[in-house]
Amino acid sequence: MTIFRSASFKLTVFYVLIVMIISVAFSAAVYQISAEEIGTCMNRPTTFLRQLPAGNPFHSMLGDLDKIRGEQLAMSRNHLLTNLIYFNLMILVLSSVASYFFARKTLKPIEEMMETQSRFTADASHELKTPLTAMKSEIEVTLRDKKLGSSDAKKLLASNLEEIGKLESLSNALLELARYENKAEKNFEELSLPDIATTAFEKVEKLALMKKIEFETRFRDLKLKGDEQSLTELFVILFDNAIKYSPDKSKIEVIIRKEMRHGEIQIKDHGAGIKKEDLPHIFDRFYRADTARKKDNKNSYGLGLAIAKSIVDFHNGSISAESRSGKGSTFTVKLPLS
Ligand code: ADP
C-alpha cells in the first residue's frame, strides 16, 4: 500500500535524523576536546624553550618553531575534521539502511492487519450484498407483473423471508466475531468440559438424527475456567461442521482427555475431509473450501471456524485440524485447565 510506503519513508527519515543529531553532537564534542588536546601537546616544546634562561641559543629558534607549530596544528585539526566528516557520512549510510529495515519491520504487522481488515470488509460487504440483490430483483420482477395474485405475493414474501434469514445469520456471525475480538474483560467461571459438550450436543442432536449419524464419546471429567456460552458455541460449531461434512449413517467420535495442564478435546469425523491446500486457510474469515461452496449451504459463510478460533484464543487455548481428503477430519482443541 502506498500509504505504508510513505509512512516507511517518513519513519526512516525520522530515525536517521535522530541518529545523525546524536552522531554530529558527539563528533563536535570529540573535535572540541581533541583539538584542545593537540594544541596543548604541540605547545609543550615551545613553552619549555621559553622557560630557558635569557641568552640561550635555542631562543633564536622560537620564531621558526612557532611557525611550524601553527602549520602542524592547522594540519592536525583539518585531518581530524576530515576523519569526523567521513565517520558521519558512514553513519549516515549505515543508519539509512538500518532505519529503513527497522521502519519496514515496525510497520509490517500493521500493514498486514490493515490488509486483513480491508479483505474482511470487502468479503462481508459482498456476502451482505448477495441476499439484498436477490431480494431487490425478485421484488422488482414481481411488481412489474400487473396480474399479481395473492399466491405470487406469498411466494415472494416466503423467498424474501429466506434471504432475510441469511442476512440475520450472517450479521449474527459478524457480531459474534466482533464480540471476542473486542472483549477485554473475562468473567470466567468454573465449568465442566463434559457438561459443555453434552449441552452442545443437545443443540445439534436433531441434525445428527436426520443424517442417522452416531456420536461416540469418551469423556474424562475435567474442569476449567471459562465462559459457558462461548465454549458451548465452540462445541456447536465443531459438531455442526462434523455433521455437515459427514455422510449419512457415519460415526463421529468425541474425546475429552487430559494432556499435561490442558484439557484436550478431539472431534473426529469420517466425512469428506479437507484438501491439503485448503487446510492452512480453514480458520480464516470467510474461507470456504470448494466442496463447501458446491454444497451451497444456506447459512455457510466460512465464519464458523474463525469464530471457533476467536473463542479458543479468548480462553488462551489452541485449535488445529488434521485431515485427509475423502478420509475425514480431526479437530483438536486444547484449553488450559483450572
Ligand atoms: P462453513 O460455515 O462454510 O462451514 P467454517 O468456517 O465452519 O465455515 O469452515 C470453513 C471450511 O472448512 C468449510 O467451508 C469446509 O470446507 C471446511 N471444514 C470445516 N470443518 C470441516 C469438516 N469437519 N470436514 C470437512 N471440511 C470441513
Coordinates of C-alpha atoms and ligand atoms in Angstrom, one line a residue:
M1 CA 0.0 0.0 0.0
T2 CA 1.3 3.5 -0.9
I3 CA 0.3 4.9 2.5
F4 CA 2.7 2.4 4.1
R5 CA 5.5 3.1 1.7
S6 CA 5.3 6.8 2.5
A7 CA 5.0 6.0 6.2
S8 CA 8.1 3.8 6.0
F9 CA 9.9 6.7 4.3
K10 CA 8.9 9.2 6.9
L11 CA 9.8 6.8 9.8
T12 CA 13.2 6.2 8.1
V13 CA 13.9 9.9 7.9
F14 CA 12.8 10.3 11.5
Y15 CA 15.2 7.5 12.7
V16 CA 18.1 8.8 10.5
L17 CA 17.5 12.4 11.9
I18 CA 17.7 11.1 15.5
V19 CA 20.9 9.1 14.8
M20 CA 22.5 12.0 12.9
I21 CA 21.8 14.6 15.6
I22 CA 23.4 12.3 18.2
S23 CA 26.4 11.5 15.8
V24 CA 27.0 15.1 14.9
A25 CA 26.8 16.3 18.5
F26 CA 29.2 13.5 19.6
S27 CA 31.6 14.4 16.7
A28 CA 31.5 18.1 17.6
A29 CA 32.4 17.2 21.3
V30 CA 35.2 14.9 20.1
Y31 CA 36.6 17.6 17.8
Q32 CA 36.5 20.2 20.5
I33 CA 38.3 18.1 23.1
S34 CA 40.8 16.6 20.7
A35 CA 41.7 20.0 19.1
E36 CA 42.4 21.4 22.5
E37 CA 44.4 18.4 23.5
I38 CA 46.5 18.6 20.2
G39 CA 47.1 22.3 20.8
T40 CA 48.3 21.7 24.4
C41 CA 50.7 18.9 23.3
M42 CA 52.2 21.0 20.5
N43 CA 52.7 24.0 22.8
R44 CA 54.8 21.9 25.2
P45 CA 58.3 22.2 23.4
T46 CA 58.0 26.0 22.9
T47 CA 56.8 26.5 26.4
F48 CA 59.9 24.6 27.6
L49 CA 62.2 26.7 25.4
R50 CA 60.7 30.0 26.7
Q51 CA 61.5 28.9 30.2
L52 CA 65.2 28.6 29.4
P53 CA 67.5 31.5 30.8
A54 CA 67.8 34.5 28.5
G55 CA 70.7 34.3 26.1
N56 CA 70.2 30.6 25.4
P57 CA 70.9 29.9 21.7
F58 CA 67.6 28.0 21.5
H59 CA 65.7 31.2 21.9
S60 CA 66.5 32.2 18.4
M61 CA 64.7 29.1 17.1
L62 CA 61.4 30.1 18.8
G63 CA 60.1 32.1 15.9
D64 CA 60.6 29.2 13.4
L65 CA 59.2 26.7 15.9
D66 CA 56.0 28.8 16.4
K67 CA 55.5 28.9 12.6
I68 CA 56.0 25.1 12.3
R69 CA 53.8 24.5 15.3
G70 CA 51.0 26.7 13.8
E71 CA 51.1 24.8 10.5
Q72 CA 51.2 21.4 12.3
L73 CA 48.2 22.4 14.4
A74 CA 46.1 23.5 11.5
M75 CA 47.0 20.3 9.6
S76 CA 46.2 18.0 12.5
R77 CA 42.8 19.8 13.1
N78 CA 42.0 19.5 9.4
H79 CA 42.9 15.9 9.5
L80 CA 40.7 15.3 12.5
L81 CA 37.8 17.2 10.9
T82 CA 38.0 15.2 7.6
N83 CA 38.0 12.0 9.6
L84 CA 35.0 13.0 11.6
I85 CA 33.1 14.0 8.4
Y86 CA 33.9 10.6 6.8
F87 CA 32.8 8.9 10.0
N88 CA 29.5 10.8 9.9
L89 CA 28.9 10.1 6.3
M90 CA 29.4 6.4 7.0
I91 CA 27.0 6.6 10.0
L92 CA 24.5 8.3 7.6
V93 CA 24.7 5.5 5.0
L94 CA 24.6 2.7 7.6
S95 CA 21.8 4.4 9.7
S96 CA 19.7 4.9 6.5
V97 CA 19.9 1.2 5.6
A98 CA 19.2 0.1 9.2
S99 CA 16.4 2.7 9.7
Y100 CA 14.6 1.6 6.5
F101 CA 14.9 -2.1 7.6
F102 CA 13.5 -1.3 11.1
A103 CA 10.8 1.0 9.8
R104 CA 9.6 -1.8 7.5
K105 CA 9.8 -4.3 10.4
T106 CA 7.8 -1.9 12.6
L107 CA 5.1 -1.2 10.0
K108 CA 4.8 -4.8 8.6
P109 CA 2.3 -6.2 11.2
I110 CA 0.2 -3.1 11.0
E111 CA 0.1 -3.3 7.2
E112 CA -0.8 -7.0 7.4
M113 CA -3.5 -6.2 9.9
M114 CA -4.9 -3.5 7.7
E115 CA -4.9 -5.8 4.6
T116 CA -6.8 -8.5 6.6
Q117 CA -9.2 -5.9 7.8
S118 CA -9.9 -4.5 4.3
R119 CA -10.3 -8.0 2.9
F120 CA -12.7 -8.8 5.7
T121 CA -14.8 -5.6 5.0
A122 CA -14.9 -6.5 1.3
D123 CA -15.9 -10.1 1.9
A124 CA -18.5 -9.0 4.5
S125 CA -20.0 -6.4 2.1
H126 CA -20.1 -9.0 -0.7
E127 CA -21.9 -11.5 1.5
L128 CA -24.4 -8.9 2.7
K129 CA -25.0 -7.6 -0.8
T130 CA -25.8 -11.0 -2.3
P131 CA -29.2 -11.6 -0.5
L132 CA -30.1 -7.9 -0.8
T133 CA -29.6 -8.0 -4.6
A134 CA -31.6 -11.3 -4.8
M135 CA -34.5 -9.7 -2.8
K136 CA -34.4 -6.5 -4.8
S137 CA -34.6 -8.2 -8.2
E138 CA -37.3 -10.5 -7.0
I139 CA -39.4 -7.6 -5.7
E140 CA -38.8 -5.6 -9.0
V141 CA -39.9 -8.5 -11.2
T142 CA -43.0 -9.3 -9.1
L143 CA -44.0 -5.6 -9.0
R144 CA -43.9 -5.4 -12.8
D145 CA -46.4 -8.2 -13.0
K146 CA -49.8 -6.5 -13.5
K147 CA -51.8 -9.6 -12.7
L148 CA -50.0 -10.2 -9.4
G149 CA -52.1 -12.5 -7.3
S150 CA -52.0 -13.3 -3.6
S151 CA -50.3 -16.7 -4.1
D152 CA -47.4 -14.9 -6.1
A153 CA -47.2 -12.3 -3.4
K154 CA -47.0 -15.1 -0.7
K155 CA -44.2 -16.8 -2.8
L156 CA -42.3 -13.6 -2.9
L157 CA -42.6 -13.0 0.8
A158 CA -41.5 -16.5 1.6
S159 CA -38.5 -16.1 -0.6
N160 CA -37.7 -12.8 0.9
L161 CA -38.0 -14.3 4.4
E162 CA -35.4 -16.9 3.4
E163 CA -33.0 -14.1 2.3
I164 CA -33.7 -12.2 5.5
G165 CA -32.8 -15.3 7.4
K166 CA -29.5 -15.5 5.6
L167 CA -28.8 -11.8 6.4
E168 CA -29.7 -12.4 10.0
S169 CA -27.4 -15.4 10.5
L170 CA -24.6 -13.5 8.7
S171 CA -25.0 -10.4 10.9
N172 CA -25.1 -12.7 14.0
A173 CA -21.9 -14.4 12.9
L174 CA -20.2 -11.0 12.4
L175 CA -21.4 -9.8 15.8
E176 CA -20.1 -13.0 17.3
L177 CA -16.7 -12.4 15.8
A178 CA -16.5 -8.8 16.9
R179 CA -17.6 -9.9 20.4
Y180 CA -14.5 -11.9 21.0
E181 CA -12.1 -9.6 19.3
N182 CA -13.0 -6.6 21.4
K183 CA -13.7 -8.4 24.6
A184 CA -11.0 -7.4 27.1
E185 CA -12.9 -8.4 30.3
K186 CA -13.1 -12.1 31.1
N187 CA -15.8 -13.1 33.5
F188 CA -14.8 -16.8 33.7
E189 CA -16.5 -19.4 35.9
E190 CA -15.6 -22.9 36.8
L191 CA -17.1 -25.3 34.2
S192 CA -17.1 -29.0 33.4
L193 CA -15.9 -29.8 29.9
P194 CA -18.2 -32.9 29.5
D195 CA -21.2 -30.8 30.6
I196 CA -20.5 -28.2 28.0
A197 CA -20.0 -30.9 25.3
T198 CA -23.3 -32.5 26.3
T199 CA -25.2 -29.2 26.2
A200 CA -23.7 -28.5 22.7
F201 CA -24.6 -32.0 21.5
E202 CA -28.3 -31.4 22.5
K203 CA -28.3 -28.4 20.2
V204 CA -27.2 -30.4 17.2
E205 CA -28.8 -33.7 18.0
K206 CA -31.6 -33.1 15.6
L207 CA -29.2 -32.7 12.7
A208 CA -27.3 -35.8 13.6
L209 CA -30.6 -37.8 13.9
M210 CA -31.7 -36.5 10.4
K211 CA -28.5 -37.9 8.9
K212 CA -28.5 -41.0 11.2
I213 CA -25.1 -40.1 12.4
E214 CA -23.9 -41.7 15.6
F215 CA -21.9 -39.8 18.2
E216 CA -19.3 -42.0 20.1
T217 CA -18.0 -40.2 23.2
R218 CA -15.1 -40.8 25.6
F219 CA -15.2 -38.1 28.3
R220 CA -13.0 -37.5 31.2
D221 CA -14.4 -35.2 33.8
L222 CA -12.2 -32.2 33.6
K223 CA -12.8 -28.7 35.0
L224 CA -11.7 -25.4 33.5
K225 CA -12.3 -21.7 34.0
G226 CA -14.2 -20.2 31.0
D227 CA -17.2 -18.6 29.5
E228 CA -20.0 -21.1 29.3
Q229 CA -21.9 -19.6 26.4
S230 CA -18.9 -19.2 24.2
L231 CA -17.5 -22.6 24.9
T232 CA -20.8 -24.2 24.1
E233 CA -20.8 -22.2 20.9
L234 CA -17.3 -23.6 20.2
F235 CA -18.5 -27.2 20.5
V236 CA -21.7 -26.5 18.5
I237 CA -19.6 -25.1 15.6
L238 CA -17.3 -28.2 15.6
F239 CA -20.1 -30.7 16.0
D240 CA -22.2 -28.9 13.3
N241 CA -19.3 -29.0 10.8
A242 CA -18.6 -32.6 11.6
I243 CA -22.2 -33.5 10.9
K244 CA -22.4 -31.2 7.9
Y245 CA -19.4 -32.7 6.1
S246 CA -20.1 -36.3 7.1
P247 CA -22.1 -38.8 5.0
D248 CA -25.3 -40.3 6.3
K249 CA -25.0 -43.2 8.8
S250 CA -21.4 -42.4 9.7
K251 CA -19.8 -42.1 13.1
I252 CA -18.3 -39.0 14.9
E253 CA -16.0 -39.6 17.8
V254 CA -15.7 -37.0 20.6
I255 CA -12.9 -37.5 23.1
I256 CA -12.1 -35.3 26.2
R257 CA -8.8 -36.1 27.9
K258 CA -6.1 -34.6 29.9
E259 CA -2.8 -33.6 28.2
M260 CA -0.3 -32.1 30.7
R261 CA -2.1 -29.0 32.1
H262 CA -4.6 -28.8 29.3
G263 CA -7.9 -30.4 28.5
E264 CA -7.8 -31.8 25.0
I265 CA -11.0 -32.2 23.0
Q266 CA -10.9 -34.2 19.8
I267 CA -13.7 -34.3 17.3
K268 CA -13.1 -36.9 14.7
D269 CA -15.4 -37.4 11.7
H270 CA -15.3 -39.8 8.7
G271 CA -16.6 -37.4 6.2
A272 CA -15.4 -35.6 3.1
G273 CA -12.1 -34.4 4.7
I274 CA -10.3 -31.2 3.8
K275 CA -7.8 -30.9 0.9
K276 CA -4.2 -30.2 1.8
E277 CA -4.3 -26.8 0.0
D278 CA -7.4 -25.7 2.0
L279 CA -6.2 -26.9 5.4
P280 CA -4.0 -23.8 6.2
H281 CA -6.9 -21.4 5.5
I282 CA -9.9 -23.0 7.1
F283 CA -9.6 -20.8 10.2
D284 CA -9.5 -17.6 8.0
R285 CA -12.6 -15.5 8.0
F286 CA -14.9 -16.2 5.0
Y287 CA -12.9 -19.1 3.8
R288 CA -14.9 -21.9 2.3
A289 CA -13.3 -24.9 0.6
D290 CA -14.7 -25.7 -2.9
T291 CA -16.6 -28.7 -1.6
A292 CA -18.4 -26.5 0.9
R293 CA -19.2 -23.9 -1.8
K294 CA -20.6 -26.6 -4.1
K295 CA -23.0 -27.8 -1.4
D296 CA -24.4 -24.2 -1.3
N297 CA -25.2 -24.4 2.4
K298 CA -27.7 -21.7 3.2
N299 CA -26.0 -20.4 6.3
S300 CA -22.5 -21.3 5.5
Y301 CA -20.3 -18.2 5.2
G302 CA -16.9 -19.6 6.2
L303 CA -17.1 -17.8 9.5
G304 CA -17.7 -20.8 11.9
L305 CA -14.1 -21.8 12.3
A306 CA -13.0 -18.2 12.5
I307 CA -15.4 -17.7 15.4
A308 CA -14.2 -21.0 16.9
K309 CA -10.6 -19.8 16.8
S310 CA -11.5 -16.5 18.4
I311 CA -13.3 -18.4 21.3
V312 CA -10.2 -20.6 21.8
D313 CA -7.8 -17.6 21.7
F314 CA -10.1 -15.9 24.2
H315 CA -9.5 -18.8 26.5
N316 CA -5.7 -18.9 25.9
G317 CA -6.0 -22.2 24.1
S318 CA -5.2 -23.6 20.7
I319 CA -7.1 -25.2 17.9
S320 CA -5.8 -27.3 15.0
A321 CA -7.1 -29.6 12.3
E322 CA -5.8 -32.7 10.6
S323 CA -7.4 -34.1 7.6
R324 CA -7.1 -36.3 4.6
S325 CA -9.3 -35.7 1.6
G326 CA -12.0 -38.3 1.5
K327 CA -10.9 -39.9 4.8
G328 CA -12.4 -37.5 7.4
S329 CA -11.1 -34.8 9.7
T330 CA -10.0 -34.4 13.3
F331 CA -10.2 -31.1 15.1
T332 CA -8.2 -30.8 18.3
V333 CA -8.8 -28.1 20.8
K334 CA -6.5 -27.5 23.8
L335 CA -7.8 -25.4 26.7
P336 CA -5.9 -24.6 29.9
L337 CA -7.4 -26.4 33.0
S338 CA -8.2 -24.7 36.3
Ligands
ADP1 P1 -18.7 -23.1 6.9 O1 -19.7 -22.2 7.5 O2 -18.5 -22.9 5.5 O3 -18.8 -24.5 7.4 P2 -16.4 -22.9 8.6 O4 -15.5 -21.7 9.0 O5 -17.1 -23.6 9.7 O6 -17.4 -22.4 7.5 O7 -15.4 -23.9 7.9 C1 -14.6 -23.4 6.8 C2 -14.3 -24.5 5.8 O8 -13.6 -25.6 6.4 C3 -15.6 -25.1 5.3 O9 -16.1 -24.4 4.2 C4 -15.2 -26.5 4.9 O10 -14.7 -26.5 3.6 C5 -14.1 -26.8 5.9 N1 -14.5 -27.7 7.0 C6 -14.7 -27.3 8.3 N2 -15.0 -28.4 9.1 C7 -14.9 -29.5 8.3 C8 -15.1 -30.9 8.5 N3 -15.4 -31.4 9.7 N4 -14.9 -31.7 7.4 C9 -14.6 -31.2 6.2 N5 -14.4 -29.9 5.9 C10 -14.6 -29.0 6.9

